[in-house]
Coordinates of C-alpha atoms in Angstrom, one line a residue:
M15 CA -56.1 24.9 -0.4
A16 CA -54.0 28.0 -1.3
F17 CA -50.8 26.0 -1.0
T18 CA -52.3 23.3 -3.3
C19 CA -52.8 26.1 -5.8
V20 CA -49.1 27.0 -5.4
L21 CA -48.1 23.4 -6.0
H22 CA -50.3 23.3 -9.1
L23 CA -48.8 26.5 -10.5
L24 CA -45.3 25.3 -9.8
W25 CA -46.0 22.0 -11.6
R26 CA -47.2 24.0 -14.7
S27 CA -44.2 26.3 -14.8
F28 CA -41.3 24.8 -12.7
P29 CA -42.1 21.0 -12.3
R30 CA -38.6 20.2 -10.9
V31 CA -39.0 22.9 -8.3
Q32 CA -42.4 21.5 -7.4
K33 CA -40.9 18.0 -7.0
A34 CA -38.2 19.3 -4.7
V35 CA -40.8 21.2 -2.6
V36 CA -43.1 18.2 -2.4
G37 CA -40.3 15.8 -1.5
A38 CA -38.9 18.1 1.2
Y39 CA -42.3 18.7 2.8
S40 CA -43.3 15.1 2.6
L41 CA -40.2 14.0 4.4
L42 CA -40.6 16.7 7.0
A43 CA -44.3 15.9 7.5
A44 CA -43.6 12.2 7.8
L45 CA -40.8 12.7 10.4
Y46 CA -42.9 15.1 12.5
Y47 CA -46.3 13.4 12.3
P48 CA -46.1 11.0 15.3
F49 CA -44.6 13.8 17.5
G50 CA -47.2 16.3 16.2
Q51 CA -50.1 14.1 17.0
A52 CA -49.1 14.1 20.7
Y53 CA -47.6 17.6 21.1
G54 CA -49.0 19.8 18.3
A55 CA -47.2 22.5 16.4
P56 CA -43.6 23.4 17.4
N57 CA -43.5 25.9 20.3
F58 CA -41.1 27.2 22.9
N59 CA -41.6 24.2 25.1
T60 CA -41.0 21.6 22.4
L61 CA -37.8 23.4 21.2
L62 CA -36.7 23.8 24.8
A63 CA -37.2 20.0 25.3
L64 CA -35.2 19.3 22.1
H65 CA -32.3 21.3 23.5
A66 CA -32.4 19.6 26.9
T67 CA -32.9 16.0 25.6
N68 CA -30.3 13.5 24.6
V69 CA -30.5 10.5 22.3
E70 CA -31.6 8.0 25.0
E71 CA -34.5 10.1 26.1
S72 CA -35.5 10.9 22.5
T73 CA -35.6 7.1 21.9
E74 CA -37.7 6.6 25.0
I75 CA -40.2 9.3 23.9
L76 CA -40.5 7.9 20.4
T77 CA -41.4 4.4 21.7
I78 CA -44.4 5.7 23.5
F79 CA -46.3 6.8 20.3
P80 CA -48.9 4.3 18.9
W81 CA -47.6 2.1 16.1
Y82 CA -50.2 3.3 13.6
N83 CA -48.9 6.9 13.8
Y84 CA -45.7 5.6 12.4
L85 CA -47.6 3.7 9.7
L86 CA -49.4 6.9 8.7
A87 CA -46.0 8.7 8.7
V88 CA -44.7 6.0 6.2
F89 CA -47.8 6.5 4.1
I90 CA -47.3 10.2 4.0
F91 CA -43.7 9.7 2.9
A92 CA -44.8 7.1 0.3
L93 CA -47.2 9.6 -1.2
G94 CA -44.4 12.1 -1.4
V95 CA -42.2 9.6 -3.3
I96 CA -45.0 8.8 -5.7
A97 CA -45.5 12.6 -6.3
V98 CA -41.8 13.1 -6.9
R99 CA -41.6 10.2 -9.4
R100 CA -44.3 11.5 -11.6
R101 CA -43.4 12.0 -15.2
I102 CA -43.2 15.6 -16.3
V103 CA -45.6 16.4 -19.1
E104 CA -46.0 19.4 -21.5
P105 CA -48.4 21.8 -19.8
S106 CA -51.5 23.1 -21.5
R107 CA -52.0 26.8 -22.3
W108 CA -52.3 29.2 -19.3
G109 CA -56.0 29.7 -18.6
K110 CA -58.4 31.7 -16.5
M111 CA -58.4 29.1 -13.7
D112 CA -54.6 29.3 -13.5
T113 CA -54.8 33.1 -13.1
L114 CA -57.5 32.8 -10.5
G115 CA -55.4 30.2 -8.6
L116 CA -52.4 32.6 -8.7
L117 CA -54.4 35.5 -7.4
F118 CA -56.0 33.4 -4.7
S119 CA -52.6 32.0 -3.6
I120 CA -51.1 35.5 -3.4
G121 CA -54.1 36.9 -1.5
I122 CA -54.0 34.1 1.1
F123 CA -50.3 34.5 1.4
F124 CA -50.6 38.1 2.5
L125 CA -53.9 37.8 4.3
Q126 CA -52.6 37.2 7.8
P127 CA -49.8 39.8 7.6
V128 CA -52.3 42.4 6.4
Q129 CA -54.7 41.5 9.2
N130 CA -51.9 41.8 11.8
L131 CA -51.1 45.3 10.5
A132 CA -54.8 46.3 10.5
W133 CA -55.2 45.1 14.1
G134 CA -52.3 47.3 15.2
G135 CA -49.5 44.9 14.8
V136 CA -46.5 44.8 12.4
F137 CA -46.6 43.6 8.8
K138 CA -44.4 40.6 8.6
V139 CA -44.3 38.3 5.6
I140 CA -43.3 35.4 7.8
D141 CA -46.7 35.6 9.5
T142 CA -48.3 34.0 6.4
G143 CA -50.9 31.4 7.1
Y144 CA -49.5 28.8 4.8
P145 CA -49.1 25.7 7.1
A146 CA -45.7 24.8 5.5
F147 CA -44.3 28.3 6.0
R148 CA -45.8 28.5 9.5
F149 CA -44.1 25.3 10.6
V150 CA -40.7 26.6 9.5
K151 CA -41.4 29.9 11.1
D152 CA -42.5 28.3 14.4
V153 CA -39.3 26.2 14.5
V154 CA -37.0 29.1 13.7
V155 CA -38.7 31.8 15.9
N156 CA -39.1 29.5 18.9
N157 CA -35.6 28.1 18.6
N158 CA -34.2 31.6 18.7
E159 CA -36.2 32.3 21.8
V160 CA -34.8 29.2 23.5
L161 CA -31.3 30.2 22.5
D162 CA -31.8 33.7 23.9
E163 CA -33.3 32.3 27.2
Q164 CA -30.4 29.8 27.5
A165 CA -27.9 32.6 27.0
R166 CA -29.7 34.8 29.6
M167 CA -29.8 31.8 32.0
A168 CA -26.0 31.1 31.6
Q169 CA -25.3 34.8 32.2
L170 CA -27.4 35.0 35.3
A171 CA -26.3 31.6 36.6
G172 CA -22.8 32.9 36.8
M173 CA -23.8 36.0 38.7
K174 CA -23.9 36.5 42.5
D175 CA -27.4 36.4 43.9
S176 CA -29.0 39.7 44.9
W177 CA -31.0 38.5 48.0
H178 CA -31.2 40.9 50.9
V179 CA -32.0 38.7 53.9
L180 CA -33.8 40.5 56.7
A181 CA -34.3 37.7 59.3
V182 CA -33.5 34.0 59.7
K183 CA -35.8 32.2 62.2
P184 CA -36.0 28.5 61.2
K185 CA -38.5 26.4 63.2
Y186 CA -36.9 23.1 62.3
H187 CA -33.3 22.0 61.9
L188 CA -33.8 19.9 58.7
Y189 CA -35.8 21.1 55.7
V190 CA -36.3 18.7 52.8
V191 CA -37.7 19.5 49.4
V192 CA -38.7 16.6 47.2
I193 CA -39.5 17.5 43.6
G194 CA -41.6 14.9 41.8
E195 CA -41.9 14.5 38.1
S196 CA -45.1 14.3 35.9
A197 CA -47.5 13.4 38.7
R198 CA -51.0 14.5 38.1
R199 CA -52.9 14.9 41.3
D200 CA -55.9 12.6 40.5
A201 CA -53.6 9.7 40.0
L202 CA -52.8 9.6 43.7
G203 CA -55.3 8.1 46.1
A204 CA -54.3 10.5 48.9
F205 CA -55.3 13.5 46.7
G206 CA -58.7 12.1 45.6
G207 CA -57.6 9.5 43.0
H208 CA -59.8 6.5 42.4
W209 CA -57.1 4.0 43.5
D210 CA -55.6 3.3 47.0
N211 CA -52.1 3.6 45.7
T212 CA -50.5 6.0 48.2
P213 CA -50.9 4.4 51.7
F214 CA -48.3 6.6 53.3
A215 CA -49.5 10.0 52.0
S216 CA -53.1 9.0 52.8
S217 CA -52.4 8.5 56.5
V218 CA -49.4 10.6 57.6
N219 CA -49.7 13.6 59.8
G220 CA -49.2 16.8 57.9
Y221 CA -50.8 19.1 55.4
L222 CA -52.0 17.9 52.0
F223 CA -53.0 20.6 49.4
N224 CA -55.7 19.3 47.1
N225 CA -55.8 22.5 44.9
Y226 CA -52.2 23.3 44.2
I227 CA -51.5 24.4 40.6
A228 CA -48.2 24.1 38.8
A229 CA -46.7 27.1 37.1
S230 CA -46.3 25.5 33.6
G231 CA -46.7 22.2 31.8
S232 CA -43.1 21.0 31.4
T233 CA -40.2 20.5 33.8
Q234 CA -37.8 23.2 32.7
K235 CA -40.4 26.0 32.3
S236 CA -42.4 25.0 35.4
L237 CA -39.5 24.7 37.8
G238 CA -37.9 27.8 36.3
L239 CA -40.9 29.8 37.2
T240 CA -41.4 28.0 40.6
L241 CA -38.0 27.9 42.1
N242 CA -36.6 31.3 40.9
R243 CA -37.6 34.9 41.7
V244 CA -39.5 36.0 38.6
V245 CA -39.5 39.6 37.3
D246 CA -41.8 40.6 34.4
G247 CA -42.4 37.0 33.6
K248 CA -38.6 36.1 33.4
P249 CA -36.9 33.9 36.0
Q250 CA -33.9 35.5 37.7
Y251 CA -31.8 32.4 37.8
Q252 CA -29.3 33.8 40.2
D253 CA -32.1 34.4 42.8
N254 CA -33.5 31.0 43.6
F255 CA -34.6 29.1 46.7
V256 CA -31.1 27.5 47.0
T257 CA -29.2 30.7 46.9
L258 CA -31.7 32.2 49.4
A259 CA -31.0 29.3 51.8
N260 CA -27.2 29.8 51.2
R261 CA -27.5 33.5 52.0
A262 CA -29.4 32.7 55.2
G263 CA -26.6 30.4 56.5
F264 CA -28.2 27.0 55.6
Q265 CA -26.1 24.2 54.4
T266 CA -27.6 23.0 51.1
W267 CA -27.6 19.7 49.4
W268 CA -29.0 18.7 45.9
F269 CA -29.4 15.1 45.0
S270 CA -30.9 14.2 41.6
N271 CA -32.0 11.2 39.7
Q272 CA -32.3 13.3 36.6
G273 CA -29.3 14.0 34.5
Q274 CA -27.4 17.1 33.8
I275 CA -26.8 18.1 30.2
G276 CA -24.2 20.7 31.2
E277 CA -23.3 22.9 34.1
Y278 CA -25.8 25.7 33.3
D279 CA -27.7 24.2 30.2
T280 CA -31.0 23.8 32.0
A281 CA -32.9 25.8 34.5
I282 CA -32.7 23.0 37.0
A283 CA -29.0 22.3 36.6
S284 CA -28.3 26.0 37.1
I285 CA -30.1 25.9 40.4
A286 CA -28.6 22.6 41.5
K287 CA -25.1 23.9 41.0
R288 CA -25.7 26.6 43.6
A289 CA -26.0 24.1 46.4
D290 CA -23.0 23.4 48.7
E291 CA -23.0 19.7 47.7
V292 CA -24.5 18.4 44.4
Q293 CA -24.7 14.8 43.2
F294 CA -26.5 13.4 40.1
L295 CA -27.1 9.6 40.1
K296 CA -27.0 9.9 36.3
N297 CA -23.5 11.3 35.6
G298 CA -24.3 12.2 32.1
D299 CA -27.6 13.2 30.4
F300 CA -31.2 12.6 31.5
E301 CA -31.3 9.0 30.5
A302 CA -27.6 8.3 30.8
N303 CA -28.4 5.3 33.0
K304 CA -31.9 4.0 33.0
N305 CA -31.2 1.6 35.8
T306 CA -31.0 4.3 38.5
Q307 CA -34.0 4.3 40.7
D308 CA -35.3 7.2 42.8
E309 CA -34.8 5.2 46.0
Q310 CA -31.1 5.2 45.5
L311 CA -31.2 8.9 46.5
L312 CA -32.0 7.6 50.1
K313 CA -28.5 6.4 50.4
L314 CA -27.3 9.9 50.0
T315 CA -29.8 11.4 52.5
E316 CA -28.8 8.7 55.0
Q317 CA -25.2 9.8 54.7
V318 CA -26.1 13.5 55.4
L319 CA -28.4 12.6 58.3
S320 CA -25.8 10.3 60.0
T321 CA -23.7 13.3 61.0
Q322 CA -24.8 15.9 63.5
R323 CA -24.6 19.4 62.0
T324 CA -24.9 22.8 63.7
Q325 CA -26.2 24.7 60.6
P326 CA -29.8 24.4 59.5
Q327 CA -30.0 22.0 56.6
L328 CA -31.8 22.2 53.2
I329 CA -31.8 18.9 51.3
V330 CA -33.3 18.8 47.8
L331 CA -34.2 15.5 46.0
H332 CA -35.2 15.7 42.3
L333 CA -37.0 12.5 41.3
M334 CA -37.6 10.8 38.0
G335 CA -41.0 10.0 39.5
S336 CA -43.6 9.3 36.8
H337 CA -41.8 10.6 33.7
P338 CA -43.0 9.0 30.5
Q339 CA -42.5 6.2 29.8
A340 CA -43.9 5.2 33.2
C341 CA -43.2 1.5 32.6
D342 CA -39.5 2.3 32.4
R343 CA -39.8 3.8 35.9
T344 CA -41.6 0.7 37.3
K345 CA -39.7 -1.9 35.2
G346 CA -43.0 -2.9 33.7
K347 CA -44.6 -3.6 37.1
Y348 CA -48.1 -2.6 38.0
T349 CA -50.7 -3.8 40.5
V350 CA -54.0 -2.9 38.8
F351 CA -54.7 -2.8 35.1
V352 CA -56.4 0.3 33.8
Q353 CA -57.0 0.7 30.1
S354 CA -53.4 0.2 29.0
K355 CA -50.1 -1.0 30.3
E356 CA -48.6 2.5 30.3
T357 CA -51.5 3.9 32.3
S358 CA -51.3 1.1 34.8
C359 CA -47.5 1.6 35.2
Y360 CA -48.2 5.3 35.7
L361 CA -50.5 4.6 38.6
Y362 CA -47.9 2.2 40.1
S363 CA -45.2 4.9 39.8
M364 CA -47.2 6.9 42.3
T365 CA -46.9 4.0 44.7
Q366 CA -43.2 4.0 44.2
T367 CA -42.9 7.7 45.0
D368 CA -45.2 7.2 48.0
S369 CA -42.9 4.4 49.3
L370 CA -39.8 6.7 48.8
L371 CA -41.5 9.4 50.8
A372 CA -42.3 7.0 53.6
K373 CA -38.7 5.8 53.9
L374 CA -37.4 9.3 53.7
Y375 CA -39.8 10.4 56.4
H376 CA -38.6 7.5 58.7
Q377 CA -35.0 8.5 58.0
L378 CA -35.8 12.0 59.2
Q379 CA -37.6 10.7 62.3
N380 CA -34.6 8.5 63.2
S381 CA -32.2 11.4 62.8
G382 CA -33.4 12.8 66.1
D383 CA -33.6 16.4 64.7
T384 CA -36.7 18.5 64.1
F385 CA -37.6 18.4 60.5
S386 CA -40.1 19.5 57.8
L387 CA -40.5 17.9 54.4
T388 CA -42.4 19.2 51.4
Y389 CA -43.2 17.2 48.3
F390 CA -44.7 18.5 45.0
S391 CA -44.7 17.6 41.4
D392 CA -43.4 19.9 38.6
H393 CA -46.4 19.4 36.4
G394 CA -49.1 16.9 35.4
L395 CA -49.8 15.0 32.1
V396 CA -52.9 14.4 29.9
F397 CA -54.2 11.4 28.2
K398 CA -53.4 10.7 24.5
E399 CA -55.2 8.0 22.5
R400 CA -57.8 8.0 25.3
G401 CA -59.9 4.8 25.6
K402 CA -57.6 2.8 23.3
E403 CA -55.2 -0.1 24.1
V404 CA -52.3 2.2 23.4
Q405 CA -53.5 5.0 25.8
Y406 CA -50.6 6.9 27.3
L407 CA -49.9 10.2 29.0
A408 CA -47.9 13.1 27.7
H409 CA -47.1 16.8 28.2
D410 CA -49.7 19.4 27.2
D411 CA -50.9 22.8 28.2
K412 CA -54.6 22.9 27.3
F413 CA -56.1 21.2 30.3
Q414 CA -56.3 21.8 34.1
Q415 CA -54.9 18.3 34.7
N416 CA -51.6 19.5 33.1
F417 CA -51.2 21.7 36.2
Q418 CA -53.1 19.9 39.0
V419 CA -50.3 18.3 41.0
P420 CA -49.8 17.0 44.6
F421 CA -48.3 19.3 47.3
M422 CA -47.8 18.3 50.9
V423 CA -45.9 19.5 54.0
L424 CA -45.0 17.0 56.7
S425 CA -43.3 18.2 59.9
S426 CA -41.9 16.4 63.0
D427 CA -44.4 18.2 65.2
D428 CA -47.6 17.5 63.1
K429 CA -50.3 15.8 65.2
A430 CA -53.0 15.2 62.6
H431 CA -53.7 14.6 58.9
K432 CA -55.1 17.8 57.4
V433 CA -56.3 18.8 54.0
I434 CA -55.9 22.4 52.7
K435 CA -58.7 23.1 50.1
A436 CA -57.7 26.7 49.3
Q437 CA -56.3 27.2 45.8
R438 CA -52.5 27.6 45.8
S439 CA -50.1 28.5 42.9
A440 CA -46.6 27.3 42.3
N441 CA -45.9 30.9 41.2
D442 CA -46.0 31.7 45.0
F443 CA -43.5 28.9 45.9
L444 CA -40.9 31.4 47.1
S445 CA -43.4 33.0 49.4
F446 CA -44.1 29.5 50.8
F447 CA -40.4 28.8 51.1
S448 CA -39.8 32.0 53.0
Q449 CA -42.7 31.3 55.5
W450 CA -41.7 27.7 55.8
T451 CA -38.0 28.2 56.5
G452 CA -38.3 31.5 58.4
I453 CA -36.1 33.3 56.0
Q454 CA -37.4 36.8 55.4
A455 CA -36.0 38.7 52.3
A456 CA -36.6 42.1 51.0
E457 CA -37.4 40.7 47.6
I458 CA -40.2 38.4 48.9
T459 CA -43.5 39.9 50.1
P460 CA -46.0 37.2 50.9
R461 CA -49.6 38.1 50.1
Y462 CA -51.2 35.5 52.3
R463 CA -50.4 32.7 54.7
F464 CA -49.6 29.7 52.4
I465 CA -50.4 26.9 54.9
S466 CA -54.0 28.1 55.6
E467 CA -57.4 28.3 54.0
Q468 CA -56.9 32.0 53.2
K469 CA -58.0 32.8 49.7
A470 CA -55.1 33.7 47.3
G471 CA -56.9 35.1 44.3
P472 CA -57.0 33.8 40.7
V473 CA -54.3 31.5 39.4
Y474 CA -52.5 32.0 36.1
I475 CA -50.3 29.4 34.3
T476 CA -47.7 29.9 31.5
N477 CA -48.5 27.9 28.4
F478 CA -46.1 26.5 25.8
Q479 CA -46.3 29.8 23.8
L480 CA -45.1 31.6 27.0
Q481 CA -48.5 33.3 27.4
K482 CA -50.1 33.7 30.8
V483 CA -53.5 32.0 30.8
D484 CA -56.2 32.0 33.5
Y485 CA -56.2 28.5 34.9
A486 CA -60.0 28.6 35.4
H487 CA -60.5 28.9 31.6
L488 CA -58.7 25.7 30.7
G489 CA -60.5 22.5 29.7
T490 CA -60.6 19.3 31.6
D491 CA -59.1 15.8 31.1
E492 CA -60.6 13.7 33.8
F493 CA -59.0 10.4 34.9
T494 CA -62.1 8.3 34.3
V495 CA -62.6 4.7 35.6
N496 CA -63.8 2.3 32.9

């Protein structure tokens, strides 16, 4: 309402300026509207994704939004055009209502900065509550934070790790970490989902965790907090699970079906480059070649396993998994229709990952070496346009299902299929990795036995504003069966 008063006063005194403002904001609102309906106001995560996304992935994301969001965006822009094309008329005399409007606009403009000052904060004009100003501020401030984090990451990624290894006592010869993508736990039958879409995980001997919580709601932020040592909330990119394995004398391999923007441009690429051997199926960016399937990674693992090696081995596979659009992952295939084609493809993408894990497990069995495999997803997704024919899933940070992901550990000497019900956090992944591989480091002090029912305390997640939030206080977004 206050900004409407501003536009009215500009029309009275500076009509051409008002037209320019209306035109600019109409264009901006129209362009952002479809994206904003799914992801909300600009934040650190959306700006980080923008920096780590190429044209192909952007196109893919844009095609998932409902058509009527684009229609509304066109309508917004059309209204802006109509407003800009209005004929300028001679204004009437300045009246009391104009004065009240001016005072009201000024008061609202300074309301939030004054409140911040009164509550012990700092008076900043950019903290004004005007939506238009707030949008620009959110973009600029969060973009600067992303640039600062990328600069810090590049600096640390080029540094030598600071691990102090105390002991190395691996139980197995082969350790495999499979990092899934965008898989929410209740979409997998093995983890309580309504559909029998994961026959391998549902029956294999090993440990399945049905209360494992991801660190954040997007790939870069979540894995940055999961796979690196974290000090005061900031990932130390030089100290990650790969450099720890290297320091312990493991031979390390990183095979990815996700692209690399640049050598150290993303948290994941900076970790991958620390492995002894690295190979990306997509030689360019994230979506450089949509035809690459996760199962192609098995050709690379087969090559590694075909040769006997004396060193303990750490093999990491980074999947495309269930990344939106899921129908691009499954080539449009699904076995059961649930609400929308995209939701149905999403469920089938879990079956594809389950099939990959089964084949990888058999590869490891056939190698003749002792092995242990762990699989988890980086984060989950939530439903958008729920209950409609265009229902789809997207990133978010407001619901527990954004962070409820599968986690399992399968070893060559497992004799039974077991379920761990105790709550576990991805923030403790390095503690798990230390216990799992037998690598003890001075910088890692486990608080509990990860593969057990021992209580671990409350779980906190990092939202898209980089705030730590109690997971228990989040809302729910259940995967209901219609």
